[in-house]
Coordinates of C-alpha atoms in Angstrom, one line a residue:
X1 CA 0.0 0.0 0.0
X2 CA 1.1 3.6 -0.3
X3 CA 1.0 6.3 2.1
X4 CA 1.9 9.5 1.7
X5 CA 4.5 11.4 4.0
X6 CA 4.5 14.9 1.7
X7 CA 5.7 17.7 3.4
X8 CA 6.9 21.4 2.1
X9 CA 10.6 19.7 2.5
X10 CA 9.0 16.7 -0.2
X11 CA 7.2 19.4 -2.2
X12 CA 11.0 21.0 -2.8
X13 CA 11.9 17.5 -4.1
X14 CA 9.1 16.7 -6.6
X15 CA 10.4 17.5 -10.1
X16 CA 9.3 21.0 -11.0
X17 CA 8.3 21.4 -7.1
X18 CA 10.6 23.7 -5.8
X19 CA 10.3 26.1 -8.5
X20 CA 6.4 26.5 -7.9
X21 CA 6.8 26.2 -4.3
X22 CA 9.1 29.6 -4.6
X23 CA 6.6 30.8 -7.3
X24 CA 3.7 30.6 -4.8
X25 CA 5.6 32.4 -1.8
X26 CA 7.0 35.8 -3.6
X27 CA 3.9 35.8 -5.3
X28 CA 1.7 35.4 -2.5
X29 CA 3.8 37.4 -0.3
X30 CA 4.0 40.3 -2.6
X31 CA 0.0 40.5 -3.0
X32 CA -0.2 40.6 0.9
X33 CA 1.2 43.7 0.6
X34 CA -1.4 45.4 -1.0
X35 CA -4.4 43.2 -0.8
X36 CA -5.5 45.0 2.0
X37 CA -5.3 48.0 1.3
X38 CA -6.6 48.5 -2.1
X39 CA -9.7 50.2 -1.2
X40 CA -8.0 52.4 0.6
X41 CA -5.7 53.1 -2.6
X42 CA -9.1 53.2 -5.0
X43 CA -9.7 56.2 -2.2
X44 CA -6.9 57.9 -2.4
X45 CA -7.2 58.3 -6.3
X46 CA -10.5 60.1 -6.3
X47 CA -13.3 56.9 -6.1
X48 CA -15.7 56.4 -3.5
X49 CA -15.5 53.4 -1.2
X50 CA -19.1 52.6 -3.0
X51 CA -17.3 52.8 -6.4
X52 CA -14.3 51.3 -5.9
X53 CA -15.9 47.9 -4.5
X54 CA -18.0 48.1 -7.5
X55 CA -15.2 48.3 -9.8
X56 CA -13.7 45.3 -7.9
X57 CA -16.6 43.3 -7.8
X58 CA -17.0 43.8 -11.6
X59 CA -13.5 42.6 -12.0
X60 CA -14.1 39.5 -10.4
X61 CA -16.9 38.8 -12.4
X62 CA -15.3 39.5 -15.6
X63 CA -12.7 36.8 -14.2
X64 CA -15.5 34.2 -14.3
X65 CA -16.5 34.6 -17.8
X66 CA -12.7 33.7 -18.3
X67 CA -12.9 30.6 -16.2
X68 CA -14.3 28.5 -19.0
X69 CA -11.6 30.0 -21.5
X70 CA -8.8 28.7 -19.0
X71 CA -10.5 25.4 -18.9
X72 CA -10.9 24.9 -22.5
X73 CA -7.3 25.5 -22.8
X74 CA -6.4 23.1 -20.1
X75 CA -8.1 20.7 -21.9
X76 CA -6.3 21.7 -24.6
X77 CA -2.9 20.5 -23.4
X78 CA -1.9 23.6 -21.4
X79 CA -0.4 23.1 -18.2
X80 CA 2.6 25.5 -16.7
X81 CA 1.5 27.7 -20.2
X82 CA -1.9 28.5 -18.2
X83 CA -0.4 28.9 -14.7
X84 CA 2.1 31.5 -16.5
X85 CA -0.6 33.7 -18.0
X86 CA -2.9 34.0 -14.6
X87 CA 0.5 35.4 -13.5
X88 CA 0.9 37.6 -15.9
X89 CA -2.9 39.0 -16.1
X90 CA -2.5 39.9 -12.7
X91 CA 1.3 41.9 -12.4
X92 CA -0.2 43.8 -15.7
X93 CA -2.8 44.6 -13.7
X94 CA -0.9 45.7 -10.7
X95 CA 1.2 47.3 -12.8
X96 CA -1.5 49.6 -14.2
X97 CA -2.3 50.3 -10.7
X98 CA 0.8 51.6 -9.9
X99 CA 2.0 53.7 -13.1
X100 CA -1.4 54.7 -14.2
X101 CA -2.9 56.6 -10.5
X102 CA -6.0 57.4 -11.9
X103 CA -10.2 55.8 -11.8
X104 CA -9.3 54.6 -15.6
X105 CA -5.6 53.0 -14.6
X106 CA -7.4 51.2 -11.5
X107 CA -10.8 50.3 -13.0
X108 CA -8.8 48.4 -15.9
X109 CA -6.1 46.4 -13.3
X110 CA -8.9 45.4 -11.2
X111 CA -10.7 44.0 -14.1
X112 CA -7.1 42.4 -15.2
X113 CA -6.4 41.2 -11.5
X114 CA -10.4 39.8 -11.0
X115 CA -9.3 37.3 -13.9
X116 CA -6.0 36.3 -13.0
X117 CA -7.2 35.9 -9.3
X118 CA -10.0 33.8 -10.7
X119 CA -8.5 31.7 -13.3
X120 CA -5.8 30.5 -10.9
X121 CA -7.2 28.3 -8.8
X122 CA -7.6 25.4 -11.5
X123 CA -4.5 26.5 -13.6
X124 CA -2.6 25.5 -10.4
X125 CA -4.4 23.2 -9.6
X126 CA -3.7 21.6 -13.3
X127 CA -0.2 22.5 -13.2
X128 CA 0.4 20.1 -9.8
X129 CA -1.9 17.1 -11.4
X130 CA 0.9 17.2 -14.0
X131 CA 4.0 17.6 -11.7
X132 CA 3.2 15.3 -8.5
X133 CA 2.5 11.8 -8.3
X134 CA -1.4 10.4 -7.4
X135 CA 0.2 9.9 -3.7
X136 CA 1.4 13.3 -3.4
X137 CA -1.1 15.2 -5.2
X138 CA -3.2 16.4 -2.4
X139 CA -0.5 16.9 0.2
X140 CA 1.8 18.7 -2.2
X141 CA -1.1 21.1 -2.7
X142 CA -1.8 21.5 0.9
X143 CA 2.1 22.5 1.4
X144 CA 1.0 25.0 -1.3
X145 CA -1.4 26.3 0.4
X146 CA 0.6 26.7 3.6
X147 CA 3.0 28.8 1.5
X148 CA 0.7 31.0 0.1
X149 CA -1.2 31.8 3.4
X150 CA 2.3 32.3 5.1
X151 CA 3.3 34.4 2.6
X152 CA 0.0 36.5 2.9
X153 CA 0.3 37.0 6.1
X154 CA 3.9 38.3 5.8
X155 CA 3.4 40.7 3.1
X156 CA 0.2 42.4 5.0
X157 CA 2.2 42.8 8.0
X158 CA 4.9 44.3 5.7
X159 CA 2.4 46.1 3.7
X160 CA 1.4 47.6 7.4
X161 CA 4.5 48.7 8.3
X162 CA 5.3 50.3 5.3
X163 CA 2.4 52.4 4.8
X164 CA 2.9 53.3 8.5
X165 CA 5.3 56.1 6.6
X166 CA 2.4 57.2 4.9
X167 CA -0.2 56.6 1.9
X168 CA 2.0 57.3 -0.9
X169 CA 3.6 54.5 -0.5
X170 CA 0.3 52.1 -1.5
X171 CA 1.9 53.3 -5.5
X172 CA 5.0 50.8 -4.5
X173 CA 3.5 48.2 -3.0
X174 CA 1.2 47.7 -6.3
X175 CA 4.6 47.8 -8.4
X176 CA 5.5 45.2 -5.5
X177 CA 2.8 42.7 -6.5
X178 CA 3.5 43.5 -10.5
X179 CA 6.7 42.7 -9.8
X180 CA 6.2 39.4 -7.5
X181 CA 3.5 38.0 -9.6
X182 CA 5.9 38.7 -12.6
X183 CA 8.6 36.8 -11.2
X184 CA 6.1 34.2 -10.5
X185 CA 5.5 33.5 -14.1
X186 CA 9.5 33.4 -15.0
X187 CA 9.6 30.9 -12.4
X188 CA 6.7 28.9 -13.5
X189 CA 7.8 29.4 -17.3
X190 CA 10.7 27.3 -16.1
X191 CA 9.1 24.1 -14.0
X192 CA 10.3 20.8 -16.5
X193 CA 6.7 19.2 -16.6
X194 CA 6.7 15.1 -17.4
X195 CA 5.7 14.5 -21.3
X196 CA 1.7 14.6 -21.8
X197 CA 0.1 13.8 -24.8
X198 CA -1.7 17.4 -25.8
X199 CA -4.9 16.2 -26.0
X200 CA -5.5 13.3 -23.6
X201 CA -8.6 11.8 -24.9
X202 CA -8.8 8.5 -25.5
X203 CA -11.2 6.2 -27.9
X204 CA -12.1 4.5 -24.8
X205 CA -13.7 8.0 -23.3
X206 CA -17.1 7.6 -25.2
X207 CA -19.9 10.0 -25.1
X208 CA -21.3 8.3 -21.8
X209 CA -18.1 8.9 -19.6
X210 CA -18.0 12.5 -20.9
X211 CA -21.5 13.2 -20.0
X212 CA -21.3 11.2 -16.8
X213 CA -18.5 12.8 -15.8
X214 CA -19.2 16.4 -16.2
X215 CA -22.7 15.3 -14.7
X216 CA -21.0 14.2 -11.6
X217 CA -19.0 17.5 -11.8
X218 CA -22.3 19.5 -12.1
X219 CA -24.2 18.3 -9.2
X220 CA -21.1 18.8 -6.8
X221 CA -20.9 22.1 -7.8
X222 CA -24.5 22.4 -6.5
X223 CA -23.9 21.1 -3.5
X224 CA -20.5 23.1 -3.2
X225 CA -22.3 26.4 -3.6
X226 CA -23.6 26.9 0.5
X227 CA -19.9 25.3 1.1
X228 CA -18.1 28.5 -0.5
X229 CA -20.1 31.1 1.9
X230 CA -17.5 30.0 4.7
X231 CA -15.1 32.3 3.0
X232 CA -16.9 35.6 3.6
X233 CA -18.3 34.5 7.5
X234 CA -14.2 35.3 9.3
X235 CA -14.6 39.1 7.2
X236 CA -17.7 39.9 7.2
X237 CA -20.6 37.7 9.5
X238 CA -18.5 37.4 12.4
X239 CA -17.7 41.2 12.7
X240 CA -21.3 42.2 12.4
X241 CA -22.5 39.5 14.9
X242 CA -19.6 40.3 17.5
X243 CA -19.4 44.1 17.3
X244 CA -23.1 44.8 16.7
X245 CA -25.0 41.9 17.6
X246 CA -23.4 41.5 20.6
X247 CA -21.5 44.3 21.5
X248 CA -18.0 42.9 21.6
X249 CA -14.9 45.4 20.8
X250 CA -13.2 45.3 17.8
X251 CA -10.3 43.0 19.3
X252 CA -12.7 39.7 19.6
X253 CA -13.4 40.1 14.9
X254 CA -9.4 40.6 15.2
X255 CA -8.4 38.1 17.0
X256 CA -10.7 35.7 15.7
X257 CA -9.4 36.0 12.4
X258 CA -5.6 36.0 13.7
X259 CA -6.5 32.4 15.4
X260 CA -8.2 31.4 12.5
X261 CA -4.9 32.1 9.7
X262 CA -2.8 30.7 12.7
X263 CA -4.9 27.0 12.8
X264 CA -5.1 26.8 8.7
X265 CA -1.2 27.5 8.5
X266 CA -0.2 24.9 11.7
X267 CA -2.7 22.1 10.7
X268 CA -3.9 22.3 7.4
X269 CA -0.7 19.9 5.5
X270 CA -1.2 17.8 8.6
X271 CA -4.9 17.3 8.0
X272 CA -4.1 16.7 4.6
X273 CA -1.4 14.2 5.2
X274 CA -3.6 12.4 8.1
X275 CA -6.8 11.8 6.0
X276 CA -4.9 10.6 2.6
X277 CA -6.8 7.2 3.7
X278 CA -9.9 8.5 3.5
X279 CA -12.0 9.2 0.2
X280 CA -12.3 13.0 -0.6
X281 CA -16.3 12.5 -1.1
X282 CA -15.9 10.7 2.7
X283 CA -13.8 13.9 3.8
X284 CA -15.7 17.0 2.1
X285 CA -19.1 15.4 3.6
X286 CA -17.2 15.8 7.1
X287 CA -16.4 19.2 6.2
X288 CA -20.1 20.2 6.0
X289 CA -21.3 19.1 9.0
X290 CA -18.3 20.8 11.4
X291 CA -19.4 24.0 8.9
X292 CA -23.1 23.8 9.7
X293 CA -22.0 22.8 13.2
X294 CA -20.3 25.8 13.7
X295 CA -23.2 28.1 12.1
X296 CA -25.5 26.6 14.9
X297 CA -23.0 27.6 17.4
X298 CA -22.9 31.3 16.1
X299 CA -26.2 31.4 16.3
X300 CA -26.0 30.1 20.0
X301 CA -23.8 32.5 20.9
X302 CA -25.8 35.8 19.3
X303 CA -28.9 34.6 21.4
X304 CA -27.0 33.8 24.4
X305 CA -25.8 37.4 24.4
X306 CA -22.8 39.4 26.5
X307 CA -19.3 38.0 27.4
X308 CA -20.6 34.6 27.6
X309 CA -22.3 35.0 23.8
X310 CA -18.9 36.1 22.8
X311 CA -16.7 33.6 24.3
X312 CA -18.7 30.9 22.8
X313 CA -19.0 32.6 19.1
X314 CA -14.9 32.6 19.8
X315 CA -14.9 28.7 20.4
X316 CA -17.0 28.0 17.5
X317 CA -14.3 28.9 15.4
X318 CA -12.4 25.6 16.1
X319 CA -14.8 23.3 14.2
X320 CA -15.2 26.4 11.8
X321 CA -11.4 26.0 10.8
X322 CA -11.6 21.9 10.7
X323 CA -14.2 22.5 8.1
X324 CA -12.5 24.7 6.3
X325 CA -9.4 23.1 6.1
X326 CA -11.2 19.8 5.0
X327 CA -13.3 21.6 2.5
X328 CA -10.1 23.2 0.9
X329 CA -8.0 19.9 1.2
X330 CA -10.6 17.3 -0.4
X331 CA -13.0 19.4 -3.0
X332 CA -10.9 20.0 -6.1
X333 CA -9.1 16.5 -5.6
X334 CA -13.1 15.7 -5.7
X335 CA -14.1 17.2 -8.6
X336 CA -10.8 15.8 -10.8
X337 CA -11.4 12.1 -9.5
X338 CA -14.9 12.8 -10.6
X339 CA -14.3 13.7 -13.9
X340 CA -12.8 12.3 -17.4
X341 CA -9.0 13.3 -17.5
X342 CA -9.4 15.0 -21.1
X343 CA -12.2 16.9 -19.4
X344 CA -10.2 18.0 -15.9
X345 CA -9.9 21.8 -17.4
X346 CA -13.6 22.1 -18.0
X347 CA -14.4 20.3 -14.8
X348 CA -12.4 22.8 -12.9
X349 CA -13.5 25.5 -14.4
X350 CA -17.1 24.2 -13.4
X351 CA -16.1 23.8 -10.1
X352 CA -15.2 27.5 -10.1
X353 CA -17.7 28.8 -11.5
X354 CA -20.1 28.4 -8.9
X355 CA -17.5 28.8 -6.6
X356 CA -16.6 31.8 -7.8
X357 CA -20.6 33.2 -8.2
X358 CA -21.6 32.1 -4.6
X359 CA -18.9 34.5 -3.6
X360 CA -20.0 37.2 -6.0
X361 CA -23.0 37.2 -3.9
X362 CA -22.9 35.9 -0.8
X363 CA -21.5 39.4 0.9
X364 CA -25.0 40.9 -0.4
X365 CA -27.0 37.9 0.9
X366 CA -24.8 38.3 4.5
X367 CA -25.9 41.5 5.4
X368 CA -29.0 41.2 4.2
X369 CA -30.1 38.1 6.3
X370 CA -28.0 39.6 9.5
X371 CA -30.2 42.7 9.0
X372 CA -33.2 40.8 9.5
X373 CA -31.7 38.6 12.5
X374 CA -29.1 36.3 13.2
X375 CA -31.8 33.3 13.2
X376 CA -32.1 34.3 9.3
X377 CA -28.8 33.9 8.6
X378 CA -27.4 31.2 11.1
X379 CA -29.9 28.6 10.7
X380 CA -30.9 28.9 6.7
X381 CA -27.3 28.4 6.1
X382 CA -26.7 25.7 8.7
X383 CA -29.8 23.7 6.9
X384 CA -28.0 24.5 3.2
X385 CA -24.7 23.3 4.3
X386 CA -26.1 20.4 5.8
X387 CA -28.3 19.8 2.6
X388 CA -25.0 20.1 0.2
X389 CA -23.4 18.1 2.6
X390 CA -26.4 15.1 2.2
X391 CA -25.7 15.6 -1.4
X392 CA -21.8 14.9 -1.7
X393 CA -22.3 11.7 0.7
X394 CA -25.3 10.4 -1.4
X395 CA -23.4 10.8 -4.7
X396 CA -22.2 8.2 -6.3
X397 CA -18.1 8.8 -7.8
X398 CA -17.6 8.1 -11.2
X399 CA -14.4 6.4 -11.9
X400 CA -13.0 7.0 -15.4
X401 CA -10.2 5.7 -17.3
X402 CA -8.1 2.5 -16.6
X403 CA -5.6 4.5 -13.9
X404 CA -8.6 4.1 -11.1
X405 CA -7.6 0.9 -9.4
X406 CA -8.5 -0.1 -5.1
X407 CA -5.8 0.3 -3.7
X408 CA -4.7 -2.1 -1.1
X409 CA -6.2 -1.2 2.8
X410 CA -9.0 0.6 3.9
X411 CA -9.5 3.6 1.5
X412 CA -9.5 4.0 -2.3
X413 CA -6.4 6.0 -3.9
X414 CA -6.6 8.2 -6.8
X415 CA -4.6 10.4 -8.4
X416 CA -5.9 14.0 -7.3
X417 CA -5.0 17.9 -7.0
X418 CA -6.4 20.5 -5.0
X419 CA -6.1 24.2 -4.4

């Protein structure tokens, strides 16, 4: 049987890994530093608040209707070519931010940075499905991931000191991330990737495993849609429920949050490493239920009220993290084992697609359930989770193509990415 013992000192080693592990760090290191801040920046250059998250938002958006470009060309054959270009989309864009201070230079980067930052997710995870082995796949992806929070986390606190000298400085620390994100790409350029056939379909691939697949892909994404609305609950729930719901000072949102990146960076390649047994479907069910679990115990905690209220919306955010580290280890891996391999581009892009619209909207739907009461957030989207949840244990995985084999002991093994 095989078990997998990745860590980031086994990422270094996988051909090709080293170079994307250092991709992932500058780059994610040098977008800490502005990330967040760039309201503040849209201010500064003569937008409202109210315009410049407009302009952002539209960016994002415009990055979907490129998500099903970037998985056509996956499918295509294009692997470290795809990674390179979200790169490259995204320093232009930074770049125009920095040399070009005005609402036209900033509402044209954040359109260019809304589709870099939303194509990337299944260029990388493409790029690892080519470079690691089925038994590293996952965990070399979770060392990944580890980077790239790490490296967020460093350039914000950067990014804070530096504009501690004042706001002019916001200018450099957009040519920062043009610059990081650039070198990114010349790194990536670079990573030797094992030979592939361009297009990976098969005789054997008939009509019904392409349907069937994609099918399977479809219905996930469903179910995945109450999933991605953990991502907005640390910035934007949590605040509202703590500092007006229940009173709490602005230190409980913050240090929430700081606990929160803390537990994904410590345990998230351990997670990943542990449950390499278990099947992803097994694991991302798991993930819903500590979710939903957690949503119940927000809601506890608003109607409980004062010191006691908040203490317990603070340890809620244990089971909170669990989920979200499952949910981020096991549903890409998902979505490729669930899918045709000369159809992994598309499936991604599927998969990121609703991703990508549930959190389009789900700051909108937020605020506008909170305003009504916490019940009408907390418990619809405890019920929704659970529901998605039901779904993903009740499906049915569709193996395709002759590399899906049981492997021996007590879990299936397939060859898998993630984000």
């Amino acid at each position: 049987m095989t078990t997998t013992r990745t860590t980031l000192r086994d990422l270094v080693r996988i051909p090709g890994g080293g170079r994307y592990a250092l991709s992932a760090t500058v780059e994610a290191a040098t977008s800490g530093m502005l990330r967040p801040f760039i309201v503040i920046y849209a201010v500064l250059i003569g937008l409202s608040a109210g315009q410049a998250g407009m302009t952002l938002s539209v960016g994002m958006l415009a990055g979907l209707g490129a998500v099903p470009l970037a998985g056509w060309w996956i499918d295509r054959g294009a692997r470290r070519a795809a990674a390179v270009a979200a790169l490259l989309v995204r320093a232009v864009g930074s770049l125009l931010l920095a040399l070009v201070p005005g609402i036209a230079g900033f509402a044209i980067g954040a359109v260019l940075i809304g589709v870099g930052t939303q194509i990337a997710p299944p260029t990388n995870s493409a790029l690892v499905a080519a470079l690691a082995g089925p038994a590293q796949r996952a965990a070399a992806l979770a060392a990944g991931r580890s980077l790239r929070n790490a490296g967020l986390g460093a350039g914000a606190l950067l990014g804070t000191v530096l504009v501690a000298s004042g706001p002019e400085v916001l200018r450099w620390l957009a040519l920062a991330t043009a610059v990081g994100c650039a070198f990114g790409a010349a790194v990536v350029a670079r990573v030797p990737l094992p030979h592939q056939d361009p297009a990976p379909a098969r005789a054997a691939a008939t009509k019904k495993a392409r349907g069937g697949g994609l099918r399977t892909v479809t219905v996930l994404a469903l179910a995945g849609i109450p999933y991605a609305f953990y991502a907005d609950i640390l910035e934007i729930a949590l605040p509202l429920l703590l500092v007006q719901g229940l009173h709490a000072s602005l230190a409980w949102p913050s240090g929430i949050f700081v606990a929160n990146t803390v537990m994904v960076i410590a345990l998230q390649l351990v997670v990943a490493v542990r449950l390499a047994k278990w099947p992803h479907r097994t694991v991302l069910f798991w993930s819903g239920l500590l979710l939903a679990a957690s949503y119940l115990a927000f809601w506890l905690g608003g109607a409980t009220g004062g010191n006691p209220g908040t203490v317990l919306v603070a340890m809620a955010i244990v089971p909170y993290t669990l989920g979200e580290i499952l949910y981020t280890g096991s549903s890409v891996p998902l979505v490729i084992e669930s899918a045709p391999p000369h159809l992994m581009g598309r499936a991604l892009a599927r998969w990121q697609l609703s991703y990508g619209l549930a959190r389009a909207v789900d700051p909108v739907i937020i605020t506008g359930l909170l305003s009504l009461g916490a019940a009408a957030l907390w418990l619809p989207l405890a019920a929704a989770t659970l529901l998605g949840a039901a779904t993903v244990r009740l499906g049915r995985a569709q193996a395709v193509g002759p590399s899906r084999t049981r492997a021996a002991g007590p879990a299936n093994r397939y060859p898998t990415a993630c984000v």
